[in-house]
Amino acid sequence: MTQQGAVLQGYNNELVKCIEDLCMQREELNKQIQQAEEERNKLQHEIQVLSEQLEHVCENLAQKVASRNELDKILAETEAAYMKILDSSRTLLNVLKKEVGSLRHSPDLK
């Protein structure tokens, strides 16, 4: 019977060792889980910060694009008005040249 008790004690010791090993593995895995959760939380915070920055940049960009579009419109209108002024000036110059040419040929001025 003593021998059976020794065998049983051996099994018990082995069983306790296996349980201790499993507990150590669980603790190590638990540490890894906590590290992964901390990393996830850190990354989620960084994503939130970056999302807010992106939103701000997008709003700023939209305002600048709207301003540029308004400037483009004003510039196009100004260029069109300037072209009309140039056209009117050319027409006025042509009329003036004709009048001066007519006056040169006028018998009253000779």
Coordinates of N, CA, C and O in Angstrom, one line a residue:
M1 N 0.8 -1.2 0.0 CA 0.0 0.0 0.0 C 0.8 1.3 0.0 O 0.4 2.3 -0.5
T2 N 2.0 1.2 0.6 CA 2.9 2.3 0.7 C 3.3 2.7 -0.7 O 3.4 3.9 -1.0
Q3 N 3.6 1.7 -1.5 CA 4.0 2.0 -2.9 C 2.9 2.7 -3.6 O 3.2 3.6 -4.4
Q4 N 1.6 2.3 -3.4 CA 0.5 2.9 -4.1 C 0.4 4.4 -3.6 O 0.1 5.3 -4.4
G5 N 0.6 4.6 -2.4 CA 0.6 5.9 -1.8 C 1.6 6.8 -2.4 O 1.4 8.0 -2.7
A6 N 2.8 6.2 -2.6 CA 3.9 7.0 -3.3 C 3.6 7.3 -4.7 O 3.9 8.4 -5.2
V7 N 3.0 6.4 -5.4 CA 2.6 6.6 -6.8 C 1.5 7.7 -6.8 O 1.6 8.6 -7.7
L8 N 0.6 7.6 -5.9 CA -0.5 8.6 -5.9 C 0.1 10.0 -5.5 O -0.3 11.0 -6.1
Q9 N 1.1 10.0 -4.6 CA 1.7 11.3 -4.3 C 2.5 11.8 -5.5 O 2.5 13.0 -5.7
G10 N 3.1 11.0 -6.3 CA 3.8 11.4 -7.5 C 2.8 12.0 -8.5 O 3.1 13.1 -9.1
Y11 N 1.7 11.4 -8.7 CA 0.6 11.9 -9.6 C 0.1 13.3 -9.1 O 0.0 14.2 -9.8
N12 N 0.0 13.3 -7.8 CA -0.5 14.6 -7.2 C 0.5 15.7 -7.4 O 0.1 16.8 -7.7
N13 N 1.8 15.4 -7.2 CA 2.8 16.4 -7.4 C 2.8 16.9 -8.8 O 3.0 18.1 -9.1
E14 N 2.7 15.9 -9.8 CA 2.7 16.3 -11.2 C 1.5 17.1 -11.5 O 1.6 18.1 -12.3
L15 N 0.3 16.7 -11.0 CA -0.9 17.5 -11.2 C -0.8 18.9 -10.7 O -1.2 19.9 -11.4
V16 N -0.2 19.1 -9.5 CA -0.1 20.4 -8.9 C 0.9 21.2 -9.8 O 0.7 22.4 -10.1
K17 N 2.0 20.6 -10.3 CA 2.9 21.3 -11.2 C 2.2 21.7 -12.5 O 2.4 22.9 -12.9
C18 N 1.4 20.9 -13.1 CA 0.7 21.2 -14.3 C -0.2 22.4 -14.0 O -0.3 23.3 -14.9
I19 N -0.9 22.4 -12.9 CA -1.9 23.5 -12.6 C -1.1 24.8 -12.4 O -1.5 25.8 -12.9
E20 N 0.1 24.7 -11.7 CA 0.9 25.9 -11.5 C 1.4 26.4 -12.9 O 1.4 27.7 -13.1
D21 N 1.8 25.6 -13.8 CA 2.2 26.0 -15.1 C 1.1 26.7 -15.9 O 1.3 27.7 -16.5
L22 N -0.1 26.1 -15.8 CA -1.3 26.7 -16.5 C -1.6 28.1 -15.9 O -1.9 29.0 -16.6
C23 N -1.4 28.2 -14.5 CA -1.7 29.5 -13.9 C -0.6 30.5 -14.4 O -1.0 31.7 -14.7
M24 N 0.6 30.1 -14.5 CA 1.7 31.0 -15.0 C 1.4 31.4 -16.5 O 1.6 32.6 -16.8
Q25 N 1.0 30.5 -17.3 CA 0.6 30.8 -18.7 C -0.5 31.8 -18.7 O -0.5 32.7 -19.5
R26 N -1.5 31.5 -17.8 CA -2.7 32.4 -17.8 C -2.2 33.8 -17.4 O -2.7 34.8 -18.0
E27 N -1.3 34.0 -16.4 CA -0.8 35.3 -16.0 C -0.1 36.0 -17.1 O -0.3 37.2 -17.3
E28 N 0.7 35.2 -17.8 CA 1.5 35.8 -18.9 C 0.5 36.3 -20.0 O 0.7 37.4 -20.6
L29 N -0.4 35.4 -20.3 CA -1.4 35.8 -21.3 C -2.2 37.0 -20.9 O -2.5 37.9 -21.7
N30 N -2.6 37.1 -19.6 CA -3.3 38.2 -19.1 C -2.5 39.5 -19.2 O -3.0 40.5 -19.6
K31 N -1.2 39.4 -19.0 CA -0.3 40.6 -19.2 C -0.3 41.0 -20.6 O -0.4 42.2 -21.0
Q32 N -0.2 40.1 -21.5 CA -0.2 40.4 -23.0 C -1.6 41.0 -23.4 O -1.6 42.0 -24.2
I33 N -2.6 40.5 -22.8 CA -4.0 41.1 -23.1 C -4.0 42.5 -22.6 O -4.5 43.4 -23.4
Q34 N -3.5 42.8 -21.4 CA -3.6 44.2 -20.9 C -2.7 45.1 -21.8 O -3.1 46.2 -22.1
Q35 N -1.5 44.6 -22.2 CA -0.7 45.4 -23.1 C -1.4 45.7 -24.4 O -1.4 46.9 -24.9
A36 N -2.1 44.7 -25.0 CA -2.8 44.9 -26.2 C -3.9 45.9 -26.1 O -4.2 46.7 -26.9
E37 N -4.6 45.8 -24.9 CA -5.7 46.7 -24.7 C -5.2 48.2 -24.5 O -5.8 49.1 -25.0
E38 N -4.1 48.3 -23.8 CA -3.5 49.6 -23.7 C -3.1 50.2 -25.0 O -3.3 51.4 -25.3
E39 N -2.5 49.3 -25.9 CA -2.1 49.8 -27.2 C -3.3 50.1 -28.0 O -3.3 51.1 -28.7
R40 N -4.4 49.3 -27.9 CA -5.6 49.6 -28.7 C -6.2 51.0 -28.2 O -6.5 51.8 -29.1
N41 N -6.2 51.2 -26.9 CA -6.7 52.5 -26.4 C -5.9 53.7 -26.9 O -6.4 54.7 -27.3
K42 N -4.6 53.5 -26.9 CA -3.7 54.5 -27.3 C -3.9 54.8 -28.8 O -4.0 56.0 -29.2
L43 N -4.0 53.8 -29.6 CA -4.3 54.0 -31.0 C -5.6 54.6 -31.3 O -5.8 55.5 -32.2
Q44 N -6.6 54.2 -30.5 CA -8.0 54.8 -30.7 C -7.9 56.3 -30.4 O -8.5 57.1 -31.1
H45 N -7.2 56.7 -29.4 CA -7.0 58.1 -29.0 C -6.3 58.8 -30.1 O -6.7 59.9 -30.5
E46 N -5.2 58.2 -30.7 CA -4.5 58.9 -31.8 C -5.4 59.0 -33.0 O -5.4 60.0 -33.7
I47 N -6.2 58.0 -33.3 CA -7.2 58.1 -34.4 C -8.2 59.2 -34.2 O -8.5 60.0 -35.1
Q48 N -8.7 59.4 -33.0 CA -9.6 60.4 -32.6 C -8.9 61.8 -32.9 O -9.5 62.7 -33.5
V49 N -7.7 61.9 -32.4 CA -7.0 63.2 -32.5 C -6.8 63.5 -34.0 O -7.0 64.6 -34.5
L50 N -6.3 62.5 -34.7 CA -6.1 62.7 -36.2 C -7.4 62.9 -36.9 O -7.4 63.7 -37.9
S51 N -8.4 62.3 -36.5 CA -9.7 62.6 -37.2 C -10.2 64.0 -37.0 O -10.7 64.7 -37.9
E52 N -10.0 64.5 -35.8 CA -10.3 65.9 -35.5 C -9.4 66.9 -36.3 O -9.9 67.9 -36.9
Q53 N -8.1 66.5 -36.4 CA -7.2 67.4 -37.2 C -7.6 67.3 -38.7 O -7.6 68.3 -39.4
L54 N -8.0 66.1 -39.2 CA -8.4 66.0 -40.5 C -9.7 66.8 -40.8 O -9.8 67.5 -41.8
E55 N -10.6 66.8 -39.9 CA -11.8 67.5 -40.0 C -11.5 69.0 -40.1 O -12.1 69.8 -41.0
H56 N -10.6 69.5 -39.2 CA -10.2 70.9 -39.2 C -9.6 71.3 -40.6 O -9.9 72.3 -41.2
V57 N -8.7 70.4 -41.0 CA -8.0 70.7 -42.3 C -9.0 70.7 -43.5 O -8.9 71.6 -44.4
C58 N -9.9 69.8 -43.5 CA -10.9 69.7 -44.5 C -11.8 71.0 -44.5 O -12.1 71.6 -45.6
E59 N -12.2 71.5 -43.3 CA -13.0 72.7 -43.3 C -12.2 73.9 -43.8 O -12.7 74.7 -44.5
N60 N -10.9 74.0 -43.3 CA -10.0 75.0 -43.8 C -9.9 75.0 -45.3 O -9.9 76.0 -45.9
L61 N -9.6 73.8 -45.8 CA -9.5 73.6 -47.2 C -10.7 74.1 -48.0 O -10.6 74.8 -49.0
A62 N -11.9 73.7 -47.5 CA -13.1 74.1 -48.2 C -13.3 75.6 -48.2 O -13.7 76.1 -49.2
Q63 N -12.9 76.2 -47.1 CA -13.0 77.7 -47.1 C -12.1 78.3 -48.1 O -12.4 79.3 -48.8
K64 N -10.9 77.8 -48.2 CA -9.9 78.3 -49.1 C -10.3 78.1 -50.5 O -10.1 79.0 -51.4
V65 N -10.9 76.9 -50.8 CA -11.3 76.6 -52.2 C -12.5 77.6 -52.5 O -12.6 78.1 -53.6
A66 N -13.4 77.8 -51.6 CA -14.5 78.8 -51.8 C -14.0 80.2 -52.1 O -14.4 80.9 -53.0
S67 N -13.0 80.6 -51.3 CA -12.4 81.9 -51.5 C -11.7 82.0 -52.9 O -11.8 83.0 -53.6
R68 N -11.0 80.9 -53.2 CA -10.3 80.9 -54.6 C -11.4 81.0 -55.7 O -11.2 81.7 -56.7
N69 N -12.4 80.2 -55.5 CA -13.5 80.2 -56.6 C -14.1 81.6 -56.7 O -14.4 82.1 -57.8
E70 N -14.3 82.3 -55.6 CA -14.8 83.7 -55.6 C -13.8 84.6 -56.3 O -14.2 85.5 -57.1
L71 N -12.5 84.5 -56.0 CA -11.5 85.3 -56.6 C -11.4 85.0 -58.1 O -11.3 85.9 -58.9
D72 N -11.6 83.7 -58.5 CA -11.6 83.4 -59.9 C -12.8 84.1 -60.7 O -12.6 84.6 -61.8
K73 N -13.9 84.1 -60.0 CA -15.1 84.7 -60.6 C -14.9 86.2 -60.8 O -15.1 86.8 -61.8
I74 N -14.3 86.9 -59.7 CA -14.1 88.3 -59.8 C -13.0 88.6 -60.8 O -13.2 89.6 -61.6
L75 N -12.0 87.8 -60.9 CA -10.9 88.0 -61.9 C -11.5 87.8 -63.3 O -11.2 88.6 -64.2
A76 N -12.3 86.8 -63.5 CA -12.9 86.6 -64.9 C -13.8 87.8 -65.2 O -13.7 88.3 -66.4
E77 N -14.6 88.3 -64.3 CA -15.4 89.5 -64.6 C -14.6 90.7 -64.8 O -14.9 91.5 -65.8
T78 N -13.5 90.9 -64.1 CA -12.7 92.0 -64.3 C -12.0 92.0 -65.6 O -11.9 93.0 -66.3
E79 N -11.5 90.8 -66.0 CA -10.8 90.6 -67.3 C -11.8 90.9 -68.4 O -11.4 91.5 -69.4
A80 N -13.0 90.4 -68.3 CA -14.0 90.7 -69.3 C -14.3 92.2 -69.4 O -14.4 92.7 -70.6
A81 N -14.5 92.8 -68.3 CA -14.7 94.3 -68.4 C -13.5 95.0 -69.0 O -13.7 96.0 -69.8
Y82 N -12.3 94.6 -68.6 CA -11.1 95.2 -69.2 C -11.0 95.0 -70.7 O -10.7 95.9 -71.4
M83 N -11.4 93.8 -71.2 CA -11.4 93.6 -72.6 C -12.4 94.5 -73.3 O -12.2 94.9 -74.4
K84 N -13.6 94.7 -72.7 CA -14.6 95.6 -73.2 C -14.0 97.0 -73.3 O -14.2 97.8 -74.3
I85 N -13.2 97.4 -72.3 CA -12.6 98.8 -72.3 C -11.6 98.8 -73.4 O -11.5 99.8 -74.2
L86 N -10.8 97.8 -73.6 CA -9.8 97.8 -74.7 C -10.5 97.8 -76.0 O -10.1 98.6 -76.9
D87 N -11.6 97.1 -76.2 CA -12.3 97.1 -77.4 C -12.9 98.5 -77.7 O -12.8 99.0 -78.8
S88 N -13.5 99.1 -76.7 CA -14.0 100.5 -76.8 C -12.9 101.5 -77.1 O -13.1 102.4 -78.0
S89 N -11.7 101.3 -76.5 CA -10.6 102.2 -76.8 C -10.1 102.0 -78.2 O -9.9 103.0 -78.9
R90 N -10.1 100.8 -78.7 CA -9.7 100.6 -80.1 C -10.7 101.2 -81.1 O -10.3 101.8 -82.0
T91 N -12.0 101.0 -80.8 CA -13.0 101.6 -81.6 C -12.9 103.1 -81.6 O -13.0 103.8 -82.6
L92 N -12.7 103.7 -80.4 CA -12.6 105.2 -80.3 C -11.4 105.6 -81.1 O -11.4 106.6 -81.8
L93 N -10.3 104.9 -81.0 CA -9.1 105.3 -81.7 C -9.3 105.2 -83.2 O -8.9 106.1 -84.0
N94 N -10.0 104.2 -83.7 CA -10.3 104.1 -85.1 C -11.2 105.2 -85.6 O -10.9 105.8 -86.7
V95 N -12.2 105.5 -84.8 CA -13.1 106.7 -85.2 C -12.3 107.9 -85.2 O -12.4 108.8 -86.1
L96 N -11.4 108.2 -84.2 CA -10.6 109.4 -84.2 C -9.7 109.5 -85.3 O -9.5 110.5 -85.9
K97 N -9.1 108.4 -85.7 CA -8.2 108.4 -86.9 C -8.9 108.7 -88.2 O -8.4 109.5 -89.0
K98 N -10.2 108.2 -88.3 CA -11.0 108.5 -89.5 C -11.3 110.0 -89.5 O -11.2 110.6 -90.6
E99 N -11.7 110.5 -88.4 CA -12.0 111.9 -88.3 C -10.8 112.8 -88.6 O -10.9 113.8 -89.4
V100 N -9.7 112.4 -88.1 CA -8.5 113.2 -88.4 C -8.1 113.1 -89.8 O -7.7 114.1 -90.5
G101 N -8.3 111.9 -90.4 CA -8.0 111.7 -91.8 C -9.0 112.5 -92.7 O -8.6 113.1 -93.7
S102 N -10.2 112.6 -92.3 CA -11.2 113.4 -93.0 C -10.9 114.9 -92.9 O -11.1 115.6 -93.9
L103 N -10.4 115.3 -91.8 CA -10.1 116.7 -91.6 C -8.9 117.1 -92.4 O -8.8 118.2 -92.9
R104 N -8.0 116.2 -92.6 CA -6.8 116.5 -93.5 C -7.2 116.7 -94.9 O -6.5 117.5 -95.6
H105 N -8.2 116.0 -95.3 CA -8.6 116.1 -96.7 C -9.7 117.2 -96.9 O -10.1 117.5 -98.0
S106 N -10.0 117.8 -95.8 CA -11.1 118.9 -95.9 C -10.5 120.1 -96.5 O -9.4 120.6 -96.1
P107 N -11.2 120.7 -97.5 CA -10.6 122.0 -98.1 C -10.6 123.1 -97.2 O -9.7 124.1 -97.4
D108 N -11.3 123.1 -96.1 CA -11.3 124.2 -95.2 C -10.0 124.3 -94.4 O -9.7 125.4 -94.0
L109 N -9.4 123.2 -94.2 CA -8.1 123.2 -93.4 C -6.9 123.4 -94.2 O -5.8 123.6 -93.7
K110 N -7.0 123.5 -95.5 CA -5.8 123.6 -96.4 C -5.4 125.0 -96.6 O -6.0 126.0 -96.5

